[in-house]
Short mmCIF file of C-alpha atoms in Angstrom, two decimals:
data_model
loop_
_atom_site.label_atom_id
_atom_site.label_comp_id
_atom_site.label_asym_id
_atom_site.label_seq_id
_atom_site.Cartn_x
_atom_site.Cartn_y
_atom_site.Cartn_z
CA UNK A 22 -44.27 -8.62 -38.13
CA UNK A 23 -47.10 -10.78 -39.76
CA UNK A 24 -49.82 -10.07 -38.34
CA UNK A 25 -51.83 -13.15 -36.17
CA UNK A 26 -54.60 -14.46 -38.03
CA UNK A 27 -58.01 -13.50 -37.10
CA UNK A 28 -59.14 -16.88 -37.01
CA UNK A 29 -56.07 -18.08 -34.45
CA UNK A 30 -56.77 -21.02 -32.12
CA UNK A 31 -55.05 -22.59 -29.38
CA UNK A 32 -55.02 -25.86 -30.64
CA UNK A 33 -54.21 -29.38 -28.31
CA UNK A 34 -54.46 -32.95 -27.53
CA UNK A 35 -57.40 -34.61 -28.12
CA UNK A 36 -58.45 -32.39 -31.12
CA UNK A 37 -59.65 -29.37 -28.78
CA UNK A 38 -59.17 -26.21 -29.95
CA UNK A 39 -60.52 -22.73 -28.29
CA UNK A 40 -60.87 -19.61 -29.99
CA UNK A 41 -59.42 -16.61 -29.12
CA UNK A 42 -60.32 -13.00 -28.58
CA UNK A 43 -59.73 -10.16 -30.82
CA UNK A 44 -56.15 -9.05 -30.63
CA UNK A 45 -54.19 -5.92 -31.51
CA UNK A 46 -51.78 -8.32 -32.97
CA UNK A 47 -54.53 -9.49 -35.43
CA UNK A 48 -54.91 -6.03 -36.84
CA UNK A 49 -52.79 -5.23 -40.27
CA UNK A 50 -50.09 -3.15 -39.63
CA UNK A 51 -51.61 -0.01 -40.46
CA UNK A 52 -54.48 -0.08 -38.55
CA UNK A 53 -52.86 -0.83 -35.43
CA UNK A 54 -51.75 2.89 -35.51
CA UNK A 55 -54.92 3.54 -36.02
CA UNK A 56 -56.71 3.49 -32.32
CA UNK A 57 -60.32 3.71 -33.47
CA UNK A 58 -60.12 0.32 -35.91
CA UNK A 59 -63.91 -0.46 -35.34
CA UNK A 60 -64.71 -4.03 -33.64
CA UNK A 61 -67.55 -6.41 -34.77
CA UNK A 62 -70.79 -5.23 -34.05
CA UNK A 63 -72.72 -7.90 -31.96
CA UNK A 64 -76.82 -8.34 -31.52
CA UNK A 65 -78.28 -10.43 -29.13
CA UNK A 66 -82.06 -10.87 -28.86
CA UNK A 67 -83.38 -11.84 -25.56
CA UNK A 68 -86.63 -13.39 -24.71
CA UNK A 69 -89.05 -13.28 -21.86
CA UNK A 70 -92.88 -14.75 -21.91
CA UNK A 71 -96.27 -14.23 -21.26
CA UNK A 72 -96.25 -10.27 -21.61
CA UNK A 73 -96.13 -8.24 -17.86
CA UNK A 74 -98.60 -5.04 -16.79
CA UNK A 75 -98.51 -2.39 -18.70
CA UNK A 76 -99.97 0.36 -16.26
CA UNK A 77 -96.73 -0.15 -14.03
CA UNK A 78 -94.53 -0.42 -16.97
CA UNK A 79 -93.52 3.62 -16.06
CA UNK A 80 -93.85 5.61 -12.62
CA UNK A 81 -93.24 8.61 -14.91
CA UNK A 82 -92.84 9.38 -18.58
CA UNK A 83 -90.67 12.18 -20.04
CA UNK A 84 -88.22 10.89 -22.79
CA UNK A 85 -85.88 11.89 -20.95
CA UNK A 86 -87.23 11.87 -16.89
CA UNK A 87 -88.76 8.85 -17.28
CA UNK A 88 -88.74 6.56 -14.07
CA UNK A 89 -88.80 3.27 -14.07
CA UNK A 90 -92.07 0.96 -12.23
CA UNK A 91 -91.66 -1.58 -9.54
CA UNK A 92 -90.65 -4.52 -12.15
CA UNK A 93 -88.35 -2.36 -14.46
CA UNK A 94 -86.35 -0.78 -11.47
CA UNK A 95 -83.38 -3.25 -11.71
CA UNK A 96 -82.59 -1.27 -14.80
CA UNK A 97 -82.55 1.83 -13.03
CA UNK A 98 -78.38 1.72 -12.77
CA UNK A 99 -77.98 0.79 -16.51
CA UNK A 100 -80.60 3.40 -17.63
CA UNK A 101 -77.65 5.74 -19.64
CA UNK A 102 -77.57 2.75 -21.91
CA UNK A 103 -81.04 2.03 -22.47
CA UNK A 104 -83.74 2.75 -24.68
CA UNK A 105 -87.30 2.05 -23.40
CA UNK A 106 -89.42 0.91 -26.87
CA UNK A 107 -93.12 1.51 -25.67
CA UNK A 108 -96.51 1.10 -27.22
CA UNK A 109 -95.14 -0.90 -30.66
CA UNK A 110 -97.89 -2.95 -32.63
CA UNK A 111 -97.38 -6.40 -33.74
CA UNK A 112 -100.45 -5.73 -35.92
CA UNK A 113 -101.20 -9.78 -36.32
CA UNK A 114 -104.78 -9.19 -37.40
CA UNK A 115 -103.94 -7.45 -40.77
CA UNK A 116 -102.82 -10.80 -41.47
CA UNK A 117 -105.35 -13.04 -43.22
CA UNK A 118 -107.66 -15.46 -40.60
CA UNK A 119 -105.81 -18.68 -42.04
CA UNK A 120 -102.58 -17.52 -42.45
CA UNK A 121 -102.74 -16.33 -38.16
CA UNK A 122 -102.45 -17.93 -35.07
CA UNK A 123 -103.36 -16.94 -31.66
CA UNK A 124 -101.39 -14.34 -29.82
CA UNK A 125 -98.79 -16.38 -27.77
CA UNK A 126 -98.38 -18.06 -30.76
CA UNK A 127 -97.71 -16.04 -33.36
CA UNK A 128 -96.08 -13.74 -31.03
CA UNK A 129 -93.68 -16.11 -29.64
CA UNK A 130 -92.46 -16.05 -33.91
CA UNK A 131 -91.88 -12.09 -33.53
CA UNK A 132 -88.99 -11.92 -34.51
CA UNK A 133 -89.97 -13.91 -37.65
CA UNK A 134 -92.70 -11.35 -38.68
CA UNK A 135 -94.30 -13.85 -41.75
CA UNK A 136 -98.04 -15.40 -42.11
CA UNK A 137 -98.30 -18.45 -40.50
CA UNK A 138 -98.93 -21.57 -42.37
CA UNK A 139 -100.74 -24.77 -42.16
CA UNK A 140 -100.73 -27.13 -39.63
CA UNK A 141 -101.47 -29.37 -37.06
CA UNK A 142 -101.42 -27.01 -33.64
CA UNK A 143 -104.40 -25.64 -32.13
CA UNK A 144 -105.27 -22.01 -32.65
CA UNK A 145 -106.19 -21.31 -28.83
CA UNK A 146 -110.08 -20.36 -28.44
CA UNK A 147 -111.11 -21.46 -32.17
CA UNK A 148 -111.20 -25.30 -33.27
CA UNK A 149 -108.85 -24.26 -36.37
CA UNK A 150 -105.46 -25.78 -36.75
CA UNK A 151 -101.89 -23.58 -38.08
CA UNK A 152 -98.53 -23.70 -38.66
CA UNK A 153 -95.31 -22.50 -37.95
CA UNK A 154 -94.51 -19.03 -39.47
CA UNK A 155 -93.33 -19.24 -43.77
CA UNK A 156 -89.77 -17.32 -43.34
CA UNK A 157 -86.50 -16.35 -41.43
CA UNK A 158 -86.45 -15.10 -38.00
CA UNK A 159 -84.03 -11.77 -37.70
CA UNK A 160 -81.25 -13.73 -36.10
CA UNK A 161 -81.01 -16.22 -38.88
CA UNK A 162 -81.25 -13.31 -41.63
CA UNK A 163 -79.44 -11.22 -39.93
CA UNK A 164 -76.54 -14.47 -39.58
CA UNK A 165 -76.90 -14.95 -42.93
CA UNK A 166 -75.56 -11.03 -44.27
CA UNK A 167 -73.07 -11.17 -41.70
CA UNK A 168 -71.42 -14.48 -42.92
CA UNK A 169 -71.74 -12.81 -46.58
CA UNK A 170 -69.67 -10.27 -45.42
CA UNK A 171 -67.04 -11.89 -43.38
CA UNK A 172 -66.18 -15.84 -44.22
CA UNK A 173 -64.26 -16.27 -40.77
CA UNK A 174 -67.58 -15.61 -38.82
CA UNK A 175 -68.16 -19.42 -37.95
CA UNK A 176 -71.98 -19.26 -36.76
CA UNK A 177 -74.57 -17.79 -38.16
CA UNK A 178 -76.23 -17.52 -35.18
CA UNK A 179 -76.51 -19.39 -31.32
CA UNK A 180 -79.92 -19.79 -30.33
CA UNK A 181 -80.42 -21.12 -26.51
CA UNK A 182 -83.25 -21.26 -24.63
CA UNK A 183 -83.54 -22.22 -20.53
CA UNK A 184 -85.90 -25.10 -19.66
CA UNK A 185 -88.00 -27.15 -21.67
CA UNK A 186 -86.41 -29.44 -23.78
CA UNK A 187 -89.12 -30.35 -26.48
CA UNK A 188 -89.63 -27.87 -29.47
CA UNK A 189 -93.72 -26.69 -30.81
CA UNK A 190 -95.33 -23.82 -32.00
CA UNK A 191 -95.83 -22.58 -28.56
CA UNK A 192 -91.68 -22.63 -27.51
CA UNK A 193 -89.51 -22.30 -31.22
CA UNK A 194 -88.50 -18.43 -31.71
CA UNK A 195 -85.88 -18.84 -34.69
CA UNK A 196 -86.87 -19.84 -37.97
CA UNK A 197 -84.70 -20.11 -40.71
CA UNK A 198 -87.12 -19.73 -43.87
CA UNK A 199 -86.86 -19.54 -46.74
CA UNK A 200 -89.57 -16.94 -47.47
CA UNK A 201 -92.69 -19.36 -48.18
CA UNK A 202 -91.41 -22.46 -46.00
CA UNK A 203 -91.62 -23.49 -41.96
CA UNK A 204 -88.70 -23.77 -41.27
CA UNK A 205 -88.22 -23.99 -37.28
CA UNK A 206 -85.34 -23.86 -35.50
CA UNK A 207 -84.84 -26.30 -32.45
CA UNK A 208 -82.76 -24.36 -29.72
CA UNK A 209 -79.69 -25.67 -27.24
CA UNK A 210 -80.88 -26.14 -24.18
CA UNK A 211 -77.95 -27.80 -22.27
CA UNK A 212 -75.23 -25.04 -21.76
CA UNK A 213 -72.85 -28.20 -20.99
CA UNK A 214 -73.70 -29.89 -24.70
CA UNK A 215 -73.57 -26.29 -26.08
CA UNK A 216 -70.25 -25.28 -24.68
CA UNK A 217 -68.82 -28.04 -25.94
CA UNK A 218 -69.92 -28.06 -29.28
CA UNK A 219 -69.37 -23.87 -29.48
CA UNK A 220 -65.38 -24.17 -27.84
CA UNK A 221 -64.41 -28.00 -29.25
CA UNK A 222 -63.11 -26.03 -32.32
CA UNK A 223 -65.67 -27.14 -35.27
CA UNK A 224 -69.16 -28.01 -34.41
CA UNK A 225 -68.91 -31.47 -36.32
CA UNK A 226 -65.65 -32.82 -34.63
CA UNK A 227 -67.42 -35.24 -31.80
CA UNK A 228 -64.58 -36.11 -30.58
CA UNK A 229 -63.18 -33.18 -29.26
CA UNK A 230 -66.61 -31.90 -27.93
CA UNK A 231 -66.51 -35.55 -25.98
CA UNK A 232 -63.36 -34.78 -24.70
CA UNK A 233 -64.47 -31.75 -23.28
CA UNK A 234 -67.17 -33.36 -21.68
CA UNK A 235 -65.16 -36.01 -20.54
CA UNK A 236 -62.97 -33.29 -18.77
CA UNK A 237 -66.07 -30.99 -17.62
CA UNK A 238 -67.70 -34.54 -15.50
CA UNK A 239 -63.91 -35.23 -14.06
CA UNK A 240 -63.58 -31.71 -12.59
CA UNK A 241 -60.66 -31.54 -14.91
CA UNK A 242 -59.91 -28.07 -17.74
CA UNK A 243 -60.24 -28.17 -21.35
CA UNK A 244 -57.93 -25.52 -20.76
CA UNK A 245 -55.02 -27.74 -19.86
CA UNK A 246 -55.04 -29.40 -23.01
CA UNK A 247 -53.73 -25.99 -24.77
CA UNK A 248 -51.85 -24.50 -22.21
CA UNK A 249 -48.11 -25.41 -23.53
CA UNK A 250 -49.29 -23.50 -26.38
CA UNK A 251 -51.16 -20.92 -25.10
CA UNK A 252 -48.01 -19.95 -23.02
CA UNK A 253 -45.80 -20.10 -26.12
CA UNK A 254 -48.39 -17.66 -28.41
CA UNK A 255 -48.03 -14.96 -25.01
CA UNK A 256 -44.42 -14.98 -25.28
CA UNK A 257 -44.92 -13.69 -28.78
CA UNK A 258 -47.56 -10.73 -27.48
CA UNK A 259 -47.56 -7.05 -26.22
CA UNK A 260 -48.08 -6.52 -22.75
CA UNK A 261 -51.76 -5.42 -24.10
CA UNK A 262 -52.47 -8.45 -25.70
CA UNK A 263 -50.93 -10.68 -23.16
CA UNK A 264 -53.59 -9.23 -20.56
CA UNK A 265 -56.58 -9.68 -22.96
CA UNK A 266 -55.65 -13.27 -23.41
CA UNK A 267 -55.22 -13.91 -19.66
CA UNK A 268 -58.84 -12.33 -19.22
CA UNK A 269 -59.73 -14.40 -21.58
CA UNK A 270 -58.68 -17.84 -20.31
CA UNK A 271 -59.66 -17.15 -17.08
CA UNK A 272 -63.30 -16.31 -18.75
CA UNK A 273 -63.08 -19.58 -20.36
CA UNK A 274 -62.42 -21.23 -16.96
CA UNK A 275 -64.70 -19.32 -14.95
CA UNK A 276 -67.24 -20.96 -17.11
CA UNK A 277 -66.00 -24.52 -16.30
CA UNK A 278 -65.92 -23.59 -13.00
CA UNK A 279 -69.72 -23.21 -13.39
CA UNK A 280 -70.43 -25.83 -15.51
CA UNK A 281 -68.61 -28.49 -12.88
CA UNK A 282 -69.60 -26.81 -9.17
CA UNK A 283 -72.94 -25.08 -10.08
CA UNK A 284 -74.95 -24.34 -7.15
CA UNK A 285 -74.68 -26.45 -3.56
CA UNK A 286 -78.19 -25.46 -3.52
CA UNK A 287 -79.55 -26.57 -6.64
CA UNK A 288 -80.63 -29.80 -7.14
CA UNK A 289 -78.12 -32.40 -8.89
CA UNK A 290 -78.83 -35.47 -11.21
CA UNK A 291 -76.69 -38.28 -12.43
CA UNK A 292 -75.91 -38.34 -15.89
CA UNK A 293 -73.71 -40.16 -17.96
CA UNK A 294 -71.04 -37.78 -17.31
CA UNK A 295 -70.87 -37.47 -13.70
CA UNK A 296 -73.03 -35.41 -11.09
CA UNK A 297 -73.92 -32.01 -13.34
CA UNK A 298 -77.29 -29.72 -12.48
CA UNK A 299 -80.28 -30.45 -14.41
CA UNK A 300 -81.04 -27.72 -16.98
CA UNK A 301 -84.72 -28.56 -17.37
CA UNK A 302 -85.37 -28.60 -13.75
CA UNK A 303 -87.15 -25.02 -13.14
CA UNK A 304 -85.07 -24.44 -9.55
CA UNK A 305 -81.93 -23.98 -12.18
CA UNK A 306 -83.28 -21.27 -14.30
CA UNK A 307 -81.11 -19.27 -12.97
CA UNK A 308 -77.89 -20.83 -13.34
CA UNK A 309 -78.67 -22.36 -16.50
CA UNK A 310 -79.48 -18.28 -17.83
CA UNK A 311 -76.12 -16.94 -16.34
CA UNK A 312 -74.06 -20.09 -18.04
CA UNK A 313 -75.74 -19.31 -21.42
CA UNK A 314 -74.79 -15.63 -20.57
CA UNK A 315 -71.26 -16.41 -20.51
CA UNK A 316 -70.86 -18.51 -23.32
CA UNK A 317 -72.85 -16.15 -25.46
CA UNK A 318 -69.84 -13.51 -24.26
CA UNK A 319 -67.03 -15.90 -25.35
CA UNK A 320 -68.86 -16.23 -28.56
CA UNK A 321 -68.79 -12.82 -29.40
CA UNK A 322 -65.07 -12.48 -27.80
CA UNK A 323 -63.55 -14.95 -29.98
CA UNK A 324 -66.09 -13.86 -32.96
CA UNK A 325 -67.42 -17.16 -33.27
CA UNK A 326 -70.25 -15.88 -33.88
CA UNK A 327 -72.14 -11.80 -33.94
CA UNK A 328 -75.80 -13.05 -33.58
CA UNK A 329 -77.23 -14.71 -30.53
CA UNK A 330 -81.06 -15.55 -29.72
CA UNK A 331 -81.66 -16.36 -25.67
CA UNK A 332 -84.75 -17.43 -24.79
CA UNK A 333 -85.54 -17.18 -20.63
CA UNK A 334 -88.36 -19.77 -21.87
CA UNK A 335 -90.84 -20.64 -24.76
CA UNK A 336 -94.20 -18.28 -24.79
CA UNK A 337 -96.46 -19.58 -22.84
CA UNK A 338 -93.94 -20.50 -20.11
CA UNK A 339 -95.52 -22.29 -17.43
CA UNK A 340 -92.44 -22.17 -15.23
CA UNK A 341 -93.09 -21.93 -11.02
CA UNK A 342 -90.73 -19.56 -9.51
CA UNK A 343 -90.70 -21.62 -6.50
CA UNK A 344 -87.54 -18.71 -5.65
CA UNK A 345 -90.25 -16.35 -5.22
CA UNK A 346 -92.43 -18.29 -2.80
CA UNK A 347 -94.92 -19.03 -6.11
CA UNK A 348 -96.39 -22.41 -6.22
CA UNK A 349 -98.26 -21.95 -9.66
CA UNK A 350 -97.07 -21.60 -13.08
CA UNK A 351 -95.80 -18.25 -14.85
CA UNK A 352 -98.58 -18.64 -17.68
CA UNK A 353 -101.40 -19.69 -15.58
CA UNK A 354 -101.23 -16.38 -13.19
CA UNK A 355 -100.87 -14.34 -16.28
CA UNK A 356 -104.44 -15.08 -17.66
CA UNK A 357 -105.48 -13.46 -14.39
CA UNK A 358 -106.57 -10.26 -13.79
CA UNK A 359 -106.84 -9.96 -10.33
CA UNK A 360 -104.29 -7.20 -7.82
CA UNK A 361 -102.53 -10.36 -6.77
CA UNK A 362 -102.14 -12.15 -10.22
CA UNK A 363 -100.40 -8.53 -11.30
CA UNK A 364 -98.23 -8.60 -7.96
CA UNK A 365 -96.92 -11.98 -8.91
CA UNK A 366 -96.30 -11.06 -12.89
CA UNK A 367 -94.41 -8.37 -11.75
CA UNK A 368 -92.76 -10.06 -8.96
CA UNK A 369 -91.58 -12.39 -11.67
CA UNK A 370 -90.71 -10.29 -14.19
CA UNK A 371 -88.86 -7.89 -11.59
CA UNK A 372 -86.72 -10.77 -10.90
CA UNK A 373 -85.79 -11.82 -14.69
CA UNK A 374 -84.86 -8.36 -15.15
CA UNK A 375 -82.51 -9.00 -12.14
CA UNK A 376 -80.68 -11.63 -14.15
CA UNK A 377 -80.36 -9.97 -16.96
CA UNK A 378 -78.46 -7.12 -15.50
CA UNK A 379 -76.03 -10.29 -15.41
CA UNK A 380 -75.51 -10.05 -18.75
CA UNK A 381 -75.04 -6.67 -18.74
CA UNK A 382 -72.07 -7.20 -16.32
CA UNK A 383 -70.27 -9.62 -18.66
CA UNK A 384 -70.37 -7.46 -21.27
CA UNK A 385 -69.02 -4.85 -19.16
CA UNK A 386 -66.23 -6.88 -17.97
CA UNK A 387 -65.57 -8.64 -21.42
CA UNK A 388 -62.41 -7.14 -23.37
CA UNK A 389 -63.00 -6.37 -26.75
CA UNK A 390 -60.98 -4.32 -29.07
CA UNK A 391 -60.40 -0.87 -28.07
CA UNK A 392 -63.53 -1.25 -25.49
CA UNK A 393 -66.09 -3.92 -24.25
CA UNK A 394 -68.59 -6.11 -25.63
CA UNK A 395 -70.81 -3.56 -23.57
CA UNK A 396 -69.61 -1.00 -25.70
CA UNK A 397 -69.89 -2.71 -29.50
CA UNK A 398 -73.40 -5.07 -28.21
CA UNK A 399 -76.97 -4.33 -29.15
CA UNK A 400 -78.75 -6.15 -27.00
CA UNK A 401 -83.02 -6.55 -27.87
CA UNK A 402 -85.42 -7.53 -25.18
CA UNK A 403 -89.07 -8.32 -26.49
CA UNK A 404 -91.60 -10.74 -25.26
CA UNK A 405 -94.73 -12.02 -27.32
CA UNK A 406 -97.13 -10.08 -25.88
CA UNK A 407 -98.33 -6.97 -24.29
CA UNK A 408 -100.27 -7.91 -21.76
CA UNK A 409 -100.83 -11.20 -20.92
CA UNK A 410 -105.01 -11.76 -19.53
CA UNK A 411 -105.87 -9.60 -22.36
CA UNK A 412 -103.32 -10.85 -24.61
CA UNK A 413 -102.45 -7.23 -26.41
CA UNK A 414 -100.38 -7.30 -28.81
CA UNK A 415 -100.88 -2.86 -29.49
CA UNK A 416 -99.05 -2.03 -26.54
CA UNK A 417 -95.72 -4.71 -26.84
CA UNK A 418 -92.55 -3.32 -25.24
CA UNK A 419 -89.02 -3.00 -26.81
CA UNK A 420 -85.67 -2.49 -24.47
CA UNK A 421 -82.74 -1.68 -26.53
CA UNK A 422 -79.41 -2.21 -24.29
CA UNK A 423 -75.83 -1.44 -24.51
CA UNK A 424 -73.76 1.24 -25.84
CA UNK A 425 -73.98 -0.45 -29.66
CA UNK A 426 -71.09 1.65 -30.95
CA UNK A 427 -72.93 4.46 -30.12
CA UNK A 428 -75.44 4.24 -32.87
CA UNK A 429 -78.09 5.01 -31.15
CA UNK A 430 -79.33 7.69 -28.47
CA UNK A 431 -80.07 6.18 -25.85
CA UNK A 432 -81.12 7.37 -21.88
CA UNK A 433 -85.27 7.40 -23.81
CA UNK A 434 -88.30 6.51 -22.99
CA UNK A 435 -90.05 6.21 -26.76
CA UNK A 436 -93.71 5.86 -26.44
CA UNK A 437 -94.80 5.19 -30.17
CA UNK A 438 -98.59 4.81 -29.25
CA UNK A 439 -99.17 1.92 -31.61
CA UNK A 440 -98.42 3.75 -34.52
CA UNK A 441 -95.20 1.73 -35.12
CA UNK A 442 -94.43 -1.94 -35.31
CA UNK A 443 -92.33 -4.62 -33.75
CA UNK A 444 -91.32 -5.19 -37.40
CA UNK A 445 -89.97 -1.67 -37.88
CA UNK A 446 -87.51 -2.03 -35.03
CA UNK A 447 -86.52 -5.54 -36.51
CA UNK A 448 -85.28 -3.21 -39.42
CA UNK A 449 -83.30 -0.91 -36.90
CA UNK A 450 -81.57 -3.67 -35.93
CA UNK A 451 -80.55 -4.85 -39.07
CA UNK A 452 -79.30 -0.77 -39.69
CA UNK A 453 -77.38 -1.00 -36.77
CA UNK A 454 -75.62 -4.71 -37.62
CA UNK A 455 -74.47 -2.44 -40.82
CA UNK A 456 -77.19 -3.34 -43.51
CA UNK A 457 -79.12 -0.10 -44.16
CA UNK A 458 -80.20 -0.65 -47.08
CA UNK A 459 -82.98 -3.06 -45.69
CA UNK A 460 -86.37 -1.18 -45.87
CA UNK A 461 -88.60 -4.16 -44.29
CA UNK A 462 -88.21 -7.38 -42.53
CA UNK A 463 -91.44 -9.68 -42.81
CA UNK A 464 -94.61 -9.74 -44.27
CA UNK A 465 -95.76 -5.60 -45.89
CA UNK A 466 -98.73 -5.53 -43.71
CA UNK A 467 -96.71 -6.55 -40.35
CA UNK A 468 -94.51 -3.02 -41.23
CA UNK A 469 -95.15 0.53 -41.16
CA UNK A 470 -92.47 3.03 -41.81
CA UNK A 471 -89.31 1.01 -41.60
CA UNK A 472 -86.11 1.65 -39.18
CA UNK A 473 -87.63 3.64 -36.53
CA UNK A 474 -86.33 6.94 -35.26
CA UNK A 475 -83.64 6.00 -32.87
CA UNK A 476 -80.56 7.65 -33.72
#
């Protein structure tokens, strides 16, 4: 039998179309017999701000008996699947005075690692104006040699951050170059707006992604629209297959489900489309991170897309966690130094951790291939700084997460000491999405050694 093709959608009414997840029946005949056909590999870089303390990073530190402090211990169940990056240098000062900005700032373009060029944005502490970084951020590179490899990838890359809806220096992570141009890429930051676009089929047909809308504000499911032929294509699967799909759907509704009912507790707006929660209001953060969690999953199931940058926030988030009984903003307690200042950075960054075990779970409980997305994920946790009242940028921290196909060894606790950079573990991550033969990312003085020793 012809095998499905691997770009199959359930197409309906109203133009909507949703993608589907990767099938044994999309396989050529010959590697269906053969049980270890490798799925995609996935990366998904995840952003938190305004570094966290890093004398309680680590109650302990062997490689291998490491245990976790009071803000990292939500980890402590994943840990088999985790590799603890400690101590990496962003080494921003080998870069020349006018091609630098300040900390937050050029941190927050990390995973760009380029000079910075000129501008009109304050350099905090100096009365010099910068830029936004000259060149690609890893997601957008790494996008870009996927696509090169695979036509039928139909994103390059999803970039979504939760909050703020304006875009500056101090907030834009993903840059999409070229080498010697600023070239800053504004984020999604309504998981409604972005579901639609991502799941309405092509991102330029409007009128599908309105008629998902449409359907999300009525309480009604996109789903409905494809479901005469959704039940014809299960007819024509294995048993397998069949349950994959199912999961799937259901995925794809559980979603809606979200997207239409939130949280009773949350506070709702009226918009155009009905009674929805507000996305930039901070008392969603939460809900707004989990939806964005989901959708990044169904991206990756239905191989939309391999590359995904989440943002909890822009650097120098000035979010209140009014959830933790905090009444001033995330950015303004980290330039403190005082015992309480700490207590609340790590109260908040104790509970962001706690959400993204979420992710964690949906990748766990996502089908894909002959495994999970858990299994065939790399997922990259950074933040701008080290520290944030001293803002370091010697001591940054790393957390690798997920299986990743196994590529790397994982269970560590690496303490490289400042003697390797943020830009050499960009270049592991483009050796794990498949593309070894990359020996730097960024600007020569932001790297050391290249890939770092992880396997």
């Amino acid at each position: 039998m012809k095998p499905l093709s691997r770009r199959t959608f359930l197409r309906g009414a109203s133009g909507v179309a949703l993608a589907l997840p990767f099938l044994d029946a999309m396989r050529p005949t010959r590697a269906r017999a053969d049980t270890a056909a490798a799925s995609p590999r996935r990366v998904m870089f995840v952003f938190q701000a305004n570094g966290d303390e890093t004398a309680r990073r680590f109650a302990a530190d062997g490689e291998t008996s490491f245990e976790l402090g009071e803000f990292l211990s939500p980890l402590d169940p994943y840990r088999e699947d985790l590799i603890f990056l400690n101590n990496l240098h962003k080494r921003f000062y080998d870069l020349p005075e006018d091609a630098r900005a300040d900390n937050h700032q050029q941190g927050g373009s990390s995973l760009a690692p380029w000079k910075s060029g000129t501008g009109s944005f304050p350099i905090g502490g100096t009365e010099s104006t910068i830029g936004y970084v000259e060149g690609p951020s890893a997601d957008h590179a790494i996008g870009g040699l996927v696509m090169e490899a695979d036509e039928r990838v139909a994103h390059r890359h999803l970039v979504f951050r939760v909050g703020t809806k304006w875009n500056d220096i101090w907030n834009t992570h993903a840059h999409a170059g070229p080498v010697g141009q600023q070239n800053p890429i504004p984020p999604e930051t309504d998981p409604y707006a972005a579901y639609a676009r991502i799941f309405a089929f092509t991102p330029d047909d409007e009128a599908a992604q309105r008629e998902v809308l449409r359907r999300l504000a009525k309480r009604q499911s996109a789903l409905d629209l494809v479901r005469e032929e959704g039940n014809s294509l299960l007819t024509r699967l294995g048993a397998e297959d069949r349950a994959k799909v199912q999961q799937h759907l259901e995925s794809i509704r559980d979603v809606e489900r979200a997207l239409q009912t939130g949280n009773g507790a949350a506070t709702c707006v009226q918009t155009p489309l009905g009674e929805k929660l507000n996305p930039y209001d901070d008392k969603n953060h939460v809900i707004m991170g989990e939806l964005f969690f989901k959708i990044s999953a169904l991206a990756f199931a239905c191989d939309l897309t391999r590359v995904v940058n989440f943002n909890w926030s822009g650097n120098t988030s000035n979010r209140v966690y009014s959830n933790l009984g905090l009444s001033e903003g995330h950015h303004d307690i980290s330039h403190n130094s005082d015992a309480s200042a700490f207590a609340d950075i790590r109260k908040i960054h104790k509970h962001l951790w706690q959400q993204n075990t979420k992710l964690y779970d949906i990748l766990k409980n996502t089908s894909d291939g002959d495994g999970t997305l858990w299994d065939h994920t790399l997922v990259v946790h950074w933040n701008e700084l080290g520290q944030g009242d001293t803002h370091s940028i010697h001591d940054t921290m790393v957390v690798l997460a997920g299986k990743a196909h196994d590529h790397f060894r994982r269970g560590r606790l690496l303490d490289f000491k400042g003697k390797r950079s943020f830009a050499d573990m960009l270049v592991s991550c483009f050796h794990y999405m498949g593309f070894e033969d990359m020996t730097s990312f960024g600007e020569d003085v932001l790297n050391m050694q290249g890939a770092l020793p992880l396997t």
